[in-house]
Structure formats: C-alpha cells, structure tokens
Coordinates of C-alpha atoms in Angstrom, one line a residue:
M1 CA -28.1 -8.1 -24.0
S2 CA -25.9 -5.8 -22.6
A3 CA -26.6 -3.6 -19.5
R4 CA -26.7 -0.8 -21.9
V5 CA -29.7 -2.2 -23.8
K6 CA -31.3 -3.5 -21.0
L7 CA -31.4 0.1 -19.2
T8 CA -32.5 1.4 -22.4
L9 CA -35.6 -1.2 -22.7
S10 CA -36.2 -0.6 -19.2
Y11 CA -36.3 3.5 -19.2
A12 CA -38.6 3.1 -22.7
A13 CA -40.9 0.7 -20.8
V14 CA -41.3 3.1 -17.8
V15 CA -42.0 6.1 -20.4
V16 CA -44.2 3.8 -22.6
A17 CA -46.3 2.3 -19.3
S18 CA -46.5 6.1 -18.1
G19 CA -48.0 7.4 -21.4
V20 CA -50.8 4.4 -21.0
L21 CA -51.4 4.8 -17.5
L22 CA -52.0 8.7 -18.1
L23 CA -54.5 8.2 -21.4
A24 CA -56.3 5.3 -19.3
A25 CA -56.7 8.1 -16.4
V26 CA -58.2 10.0 -19.1
A27 CA -60.4 7.6 -20.6
V28 CA -61.7 6.3 -17.2
F29 CA -62.2 9.6 -15.2
L30 CA -63.0 12.1 -18.2
L31 CA -65.0 10.3 -20.9
R32 CA -67.3 8.8 -18.6
Y33 CA -68.7 12.2 -17.9
V34 CA -69.3 12.7 -21.7
P35 CA -72.9 11.8 -23.0
T36 CA -73.4 9.1 -25.4
G37 CA -76.3 11.2 -27.1
G38 CA -75.8 13.6 -30.6
I39 CA -77.5 16.4 -31.6
I40 CA -79.5 18.5 -29.0
A41 CA -81.7 21.3 -30.1
D42 CA -80.1 21.4 -33.5
V43 CA -77.1 22.1 -32.2
F44 CA -74.4 19.4 -32.4
V45 CA -72.5 18.5 -29.3
P46 CA -69.7 15.7 -29.7
N47 CA -70.7 12.3 -27.9
R48 CA -68.2 9.9 -26.3
D49 CA -67.9 7.8 -29.3
D50 CA -66.9 11.1 -31.4
L51 CA -64.4 12.0 -29.0
I52 CA -62.9 8.6 -28.8
R53 CA -62.8 8.7 -32.6
A54 CA -60.7 12.0 -32.6
F55 CA -58.6 11.0 -29.5
V56 CA -57.4 7.5 -30.7
P57 CA -55.0 8.6 -33.6
S58 CA -53.3 11.7 -31.8
A59 CA -53.1 9.3 -28.4
A60 CA -51.7 6.5 -30.8
F61 CA -49.1 9.3 -32.4
V62 CA -48.1 10.6 -28.9
M63 CA -47.4 6.8 -27.8
I64 CA -44.8 6.6 -30.8
V65 CA -43.3 9.4 -29.9
L66 CA -42.7 8.3 -26.6
L67 CA -41.6 4.9 -27.7
V68 CA -39.0 6.8 -29.8
V69 CA -37.9 9.3 -27.0
G70 CA -38.0 6.6 -24.4
I71 CA -35.8 4.3 -26.3
A72 CA -33.5 7.1 -27.5
G73 CA -33.5 9.2 -24.0
G74 CA -32.8 5.6 -22.6
W75 CA -30.0 4.7 -24.6
W76 CA -28.3 8.2 -23.8
L77 CA -28.8 8.1 -20.4
A78 CA -27.8 4.5 -19.9
G79 CA -24.3 5.3 -22.1
R80 CA -23.7 8.3 -19.4
M81 CA -24.7 6.5 -16.3
L82 CA -22.3 2.9 -17.6
A83 CA -19.6 5.5 -18.8
P84 CA -17.7 5.4 -15.7
L85 CA -17.9 1.3 -15.6
D86 CA -16.6 1.8 -19.0
R87 CA -13.5 3.7 -17.8
I88 CA -13.1 1.4 -15.1
G89 CA -13.3 -1.7 -17.6
A90 CA -10.5 0.1 -19.9
V91 CA -8.4 0.2 -16.9
A92 CA -8.7 -3.4 -15.6
A93 CA -8.1 -4.6 -19.3
A94 CA -4.9 -2.5 -19.1
V95 CA -4.1 -3.8 -16.0
A96 CA -4.9 -7.4 -16.9
Q97 CA -2.2 -7.0 -19.9
G98 CA 0.8 -6.3 -16.9
S99 CA 0.5 -2.3 -16.8
L100 CA -0.4 -1.4 -13.1
S101 CA 0.4 2.4 -13.6
H102 CA -2.9 3.0 -15.0
R103 CA -5.6 4.8 -12.6
V104 CA -9.3 5.4 -13.3
A105 CA -9.0 8.9 -11.8
L106 CA -12.7 9.5 -11.9
E107 CA -13.7 13.1 -11.4
G108 CA -17.2 14.2 -10.5
P109 CA -19.8 13.8 -7.4
G110 CA -18.9 11.5 -4.8
D111 CA -21.6 9.0 -6.0
E112 CA -21.4 5.1 -6.2
F113 CA -19.3 5.1 -9.5
R114 CA -16.7 7.3 -7.7
D115 CA -16.7 5.3 -4.8
L116 CA -16.1 2.0 -7.0
A117 CA -13.3 3.8 -9.1
D118 CA -11.6 5.4 -5.6
V119 CA -11.4 1.6 -4.6
F120 CA -10.3 0.3 -7.6
D121 CA -7.4 3.0 -7.4
S122 CA -6.6 2.4 -4.1
M123 CA -6.2 -1.6 -4.8
L124 CA -4.2 -0.8 -7.9
D125 CA -1.8 1.2 -5.6
R126 CA -1.7 -1.5 -3.4
L127 CA -0.8 -4.0 -6.0
E128 CA 1.7 -1.4 -7.7
A129 CA 3.3 -1.3 -4.4
D130 CA 3.6 -5.1 -3.6
A131 CA 4.9 -5.9 -7.1
A132 CA 7.5 -3.2 -6.8
E133 CA 8.4 -4.6 -3.3
Q134 CA 8.6 -7.7 -4.9
Q135 CA 10.9 -6.7 -7.5
R136 CA 12.9 -5.1 -5.2
F137 CA 13.1 -8.1 -2.8
A138 CA 14.5 -10.4 -5.9
A139 CA 16.9 -7.9 -7.2
N140 CA 18.3 -7.2 -3.6
A141 CA 18.4 -11.1 -3.2
S142 CA 20.0 -11.6 -6.5
H143 CA 22.4 -8.8 -5.7
E144 CA 23.6 -9.9 -2.3
L145 CA 23.5 -13.5 -2.7
R146 CA 25.6 -13.6 -5.9
T147 CA 28.8 -12.9 -4.0
P148 CA 28.7 -15.6 -1.4
L149 CA 27.4 -18.1 -3.6
A150 CA 30.0 -17.1 -6.2
I151 CA 32.9 -17.4 -3.1
S152 CA 31.8 -20.7 -2.3
Q153 CA 31.7 -22.0 -6.0
T154 CA 35.4 -20.6 -6.4
M155 CA 36.3 -22.0 -3.1
L156 CA 35.0 -25.7 -4.0
E157 CA 36.8 -25.3 -7.5
V158 CA 40.1 -24.3 -6.0
A159 CA 39.7 -27.3 -3.2
R160 CA 38.8 -29.5 -6.2
T161 CA 42.4 -29.0 -8.0
D162 CA 44.1 -28.7 -4.9
P163 CA 45.5 -32.0 -3.4
E164 CA 47.0 -30.5 -0.1
R165 CA 44.0 -28.7 0.8
D166 CA 43.0 -28.1 4.5
V167 CA 39.4 -29.5 4.6
D168 CA 38.6 -28.2 7.9
A169 CA 39.8 -24.6 6.8
L170 CA 37.6 -25.0 3.8
I171 CA 34.8 -26.1 5.8
D172 CA 34.7 -23.1 8.2
R173 CA 35.5 -20.8 5.3
L174 CA 32.2 -22.4 3.7
Q175 CA 30.0 -22.0 6.8
Q176 CA 30.9 -17.9 7.0
V177 CA 29.8 -17.8 3.6
N178 CA 26.6 -19.8 4.1
S179 CA 26.0 -17.9 7.5
R180 CA 26.3 -14.6 5.9
A181 CA 23.7 -15.9 3.0
I182 CA 21.3 -16.7 5.3
E183 CA 21.7 -13.2 7.3
V184 CA 20.9 -11.4 4.0
T185 CA 17.9 -13.7 3.4
E186 CA 16.5 -13.3 6.8
A187 CA 17.1 -9.2 6.7
L188 CA 15.5 -8.8 3.2
L189 CA 12.4 -11.2 4.4
V190 CA 12.4 -8.4 7.6
L191 CA 12.7 -5.8 5.5
S192 CA 9.7 -7.1 2.9
R193 CA 7.5 -7.9 6.0
A194 CA 8.0 -4.3 7.1
E195 CA 7.0 -2.7 3.8
R196 CA 4.1 -4.9 3.1
R197 CA 2.8 -4.4 6.8
A198 CA 1.8 -7.9 7.3
F199 CA 1.4 -7.5 10.9
A200 CA -1.2 -7.4 13.4
R201 CA -0.9 -4.1 16.1
E202 CA -0.5 -4.4 19.5
T203 CA 0.2 -2.1 22.6
V204 CA 4.1 -2.3 23.3
E205 CA 5.9 -0.3 26.1
L206 CA 8.8 1.4 24.0
S207 CA 11.0 1.8 27.1
L208 CA 10.9 -1.7 27.9
L209 CA 12.2 -2.6 24.6
S210 CA 14.9 -0.3 24.8
E211 CA 16.0 -2.2 28.2
E212 CA 15.5 -5.5 26.8
A213 CA 17.7 -4.7 23.6
V214 CA 20.5 -3.1 25.6
E215 CA 20.5 -5.9 28.0
T216 CA 20.8 -8.2 25.1
L217 CA 23.8 -6.6 23.6
A218 CA 25.4 -5.7 26.4
P219 CA 28.2 -8.4 25.9
L220 CA 28.8 -7.2 22.7
A221 CA 29.5 -3.3 23.9
D222 CA 31.7 -5.1 26.7
R223 CA 33.9 -6.5 24.0
H224 CA 34.0 -2.8 22.4
G225 CA 34.6 -1.3 25.6
V226 CA 31.5 1.0 25.0
T227 CA 29.1 2.3 27.8
I228 CA 25.5 2.1 27.5
D229 CA 23.1 4.5 29.1
V230 CA 19.6 3.6 28.5
G231 CA 16.4 5.4 29.9
G232 CA 13.8 7.9 29.7
D233 CA 9.7 8.3 29.7
A234 CA 7.5 5.4 29.7
G235 CA 5.1 5.3 26.6
T236 CA 3.3 2.9 24.6
V237 CA 3.0 2.7 20.9
A238 CA 0.7 0.3 18.5
G239 CA 2.7 -2.3 16.5
S240 CA 4.2 -5.5 16.1
P241 CA 6.6 -6.4 18.9
A242 CA 8.5 -8.4 17.0
L243 CA 9.4 -6.0 14.3
L244 CA 9.6 -2.9 17.1
Q245 CA 12.0 -5.1 19.1
Q246 CA 14.2 -5.7 15.3
L247 CA 14.1 -1.9 14.9
V248 CA 15.5 -0.8 18.4
M249 CA 17.9 -4.1 18.2
N250 CA 19.3 -2.9 15.0
L251 CA 19.9 0.6 16.0
V252 CA 21.5 -0.2 19.4
H253 CA 23.7 -2.6 17.5
N254 CA 24.6 -0.1 15.0
A255 CA 25.4 2.4 18.0
I256 CA 27.7 -0.2 19.5
V257 CA 30.0 -1.5 16.6
H258 CA 30.4 1.9 14.8
N259 CA 32.1 3.5 17.4
V260 CA 35.8 4.0 16.7
A261 CA 37.6 2.9 19.9
A262 CA 37.2 1.9 23.0
G263 CA 35.6 4.2 25.6
G264 CA 33.1 5.0 23.5
M265 CA 29.4 5.7 24.4
V266 CA 25.8 4.6 23.5
A267 CA 22.9 6.4 24.8
A268 CA 19.0 5.0 24.2
R269 CA 16.3 7.1 25.6
T270 CA 12.5 7.2 25.0
H271 CA 10.7 10.9 24.9
A272 CA 7.1 10.8 25.8
R273 CA 5.2 13.8 23.6
P274 CA 1.8 14.9 22.9
G275 CA 0.5 11.9 20.7
A276 CA 3.9 10.4 20.1
M277 CA 7.0 8.6 21.7
A278 CA 10.4 9.4 20.4
L279 CA 13.1 7.0 20.6
V280 CA 16.4 8.8 20.3
V281 CA 19.9 6.5 19.8
E282 CA 22.9 8.2 19.8
N283 CA 26.5 7.1 19.5
T284 CA 30.0 8.5 19.6
G285 CA 32.2 7.9 16.4
P286 CA 34.1 9.8 13.5
P287 CA 32.2 12.9 12.2
L288 CA 30.2 11.8 9.3
N289 CA 29.6 13.7 6.0
P290 CA 26.0 14.7 5.2
D291 CA 26.1 13.2 2.0
T292 CA 26.7 10.1 3.7
I293 CA 24.0 10.5 6.6
A294 CA 21.5 10.8 3.8
T295 CA 22.0 7.4 2.1
L296 CA 22.2 5.4 5.3
T297 CA 18.7 4.3 5.5
E298 CA 19.2 3.0 1.6
P299 CA 19.0 -0.9 1.5
F300 CA 22.8 -2.3 1.3
Q301 CA 24.4 1.3 1.9
R302 CA 27.2 1.3 4.3
G303 CA 28.8 4.5 5.4
A304 CA 32.3 4.6 4.0
D305 CA 33.4 6.8 6.8
R306 CA 32.2 4.4 9.6
A307 CA 34.3 1.8 11.4
R308 CA 34.8 -1.6 10.3
T309 CA 34.9 -4.7 12.8
D310 CA 34.5 -8.4 12.5
D311 CA 31.2 -7.8 15.0
H312 CA 29.6 -5.9 12.1
V313 CA 30.6 -6.9 8.6
G314 CA 26.6 -6.6 7.9
V315 CA 24.5 -6.8 5.2
G316 CA 23.8 -3.1 5.1
L317 CA 20.0 -3.6 6.1
G318 CA 20.0 -2.4 9.4
L319 CA 19.2 1.2 9.1
A320 CA 16.8 0.3 6.0
I321 CA 15.0 -2.2 8.0
A322 CA 14.8 0.2 10.8
S323 CA 13.5 3.1 8.5
R324 CA 10.8 0.6 6.8
I325 CA 9.7 -0.6 10.5
A326 CA 9.2 3.2 11.4
E327 CA 7.1 4.0 8.4
A328 CA 5.3 0.6 8.7
H329 CA 4.3 1.7 12.0
D330 CA 3.0 5.4 10.5
G331 CA 6.2 6.9 12.2
A332 CA 9.7 7.8 10.7
L333 CA 13.3 7.7 11.3
V334 CA 15.4 10.8 11.3
L335 CA 19.3 10.6 11.1
S336 CA 21.7 13.5 12.1
P337 CA 25.1 14.1 13.1
R338 CA 26.4 14.4 16.6
T339 CA 28.0 16.8 17.9
G340 CA 31.7 16.0 18.2
G341 CA 31.4 12.8 15.9
G342 CA 28.8 10.2 15.9
L343 CA 25.3 9.6 14.9
V344 CA 22.0 10.6 16.2
V345 CA 19.0 8.6 15.4
T346 CA 15.6 9.7 16.3
V347 CA 12.5 7.2 15.5
W348 CA 9.1 9.1 16.1
L349 CA 5.9 6.5 16.7
P350 CA 2.1 7.6 17.3
R351 CA 1.2 6.7 20.7
A352 CA -1.1 3.8 21.3
V353 CA -4.4 5.1 21.8

C-alpha cells in the first residue's frame, strides 16, 4: 500500500475507534442506570432493552457515517500532508534525468517538510555548482592544453621529416612545452580546489604569509630591478595556509613581473580592521584601462596593456586563482588602477574568531 492509503486507513481507524469508545462509554455509564422494568402505574417508561433496540440502528448508521467520513477525510488530509513529498519527488525525478536547474522552492510554514525541501534545494545548489565547476575545468583544460599538445605534435612531425634536425634543441623545446602544460594543469587544480572549498580551516597569520612570499620572490625582484616594501599590521584569518600562501604568492609575483622597467616598486601591506584583514599589493607599471582591469580576474585573461617577459609567460590564472581563493574564504578581491600607472589589488578576509 502507498503511504497515502496507509495514512487514510490509519485516520479512518482512529475516527471509528473513537466512535466505538464513545458508544461504549454511553452503554457502560448511562444505560446501567436505566431500569429493566416496563409499565409502572399504568405509565409506560422505556426500559433498558427498549433503549437498546432504539439506539442500536442509529448507532450503526452513525458508525457507517464515521467510517465514510474517516476514509474520505483521511484521503484528503493525507493528500494535503504528502503534497510536499510529491513535489520533492517530482524534482528528484527531473534531476535524475540530468536537469539540475529544478528546485522545490516550497512555500508555507517552516515545518519538517519545508526544512526537508530547503535542504534538498541546498543540495541541488551544491551539485549544480560542482557540475558547473567540473564543466569549466574540462573546458579550460581542453582549451589551454590543446595548444601545447598541438605544438608538440607539430614539432615531432617536422623532426621526423627533417634528417638534419637538432635533437638537443628539439628536446629543450619539448621540455618547455611540457612544463607549460604541467603549469596549466596544476593551476587549474588549484582553481578547482578553491572553488569547491575543499580545505580545512586553520588560523593563519596574514602578515607572515606576505613576508614569506616576498622572501621567496626576492631573487625574481632583483632580476627585474624591482624593490619590494613589505609590512603592515599583524592579524589572523581563518582558512587554508596553502591556499592563502598561493594567493599572496600570485599577487606579489604578478606585481613584480608586470613592472615595465627596472626601478619599479612593489608594496605588500596588511591592514587590520574591525572584523577583517586587508592585504594590499600595489605595483608600478603602465596605466591600465578600466575595461581591462574588469577582466583580469577571469580565467585565462591577460591584460593586453601589461608587459610581457620570459618570467611571466603565465597561464592567465594568477588573479583568477587569487580571486577564487578569496571568495572561498568568505572574502573579496578588488582591483583598482594605481595613480601614476600600475595596479592596486586589495584582498579583504574576515578575521579569525
């Protein structure tokens, strides 16, 4: 039997049982006081048997009515009570066919069914986000890996038909192409991990991450003739040390390699604010178009006005990864042009409780 039939029969059984108990109470507590005699002093007084004969047909009719009302009312009430489950089941069936855009969106009071529908919708939101993230990962990977693979194939075909090929040069070139493919793959994995928030949260000192990033990238800054100024307020945030370190490294690395000439400057400073920490990384460089700045946090977008050197051939994911990491930590990344040229990147992160 379906759940609706079971609820209907249960409701009808409760109604009929209540009627039986009521009639039993009348029989036990009322009829016991009715005498069994008949005519008293030439006056007819109904006795107990007379009342029973008159009462039983009416009681039987009432019981039949109660049974019908119990079944009909139980069927209607069960339908009303189970309607949210039918709605959830319909959405689940649509999702099973591959459509993740359906939602229950149940209205009404906040009862158990509403809570179940909200949890189900939240689960679908997460599934849809994960599916979209996987699709983006596959599309980005296929888009970015197609070029190095095509280059490798072309080089091998040319080398096969060239009897005077330089094997060492070919190996070096293939190694460069392979290294770029590895960098793209690793960057995509970091981006995917940040978007899925697949990390454990720890207490992290943001100013120490800035100092470590500057110390690690100091040789690169020396090669570019760029001076780095690091400092600021101490303060902790809650998140993944590895991902936050990746965020700071990406920002400082971009700031170093996008200086147009020797003598440039990079500043990385932390600022403590009530309930939040701000990491500000700014660099000198060419003036940037506001339209260009608006696209820099998109995957595989590179500022066309920004300098190109061998140190930052890049995969176009640096600021995209930093933005996704900030969002995964309930923060935000804000880009703005620097007065006199260059870029200012501000990352807001909530303070650790």
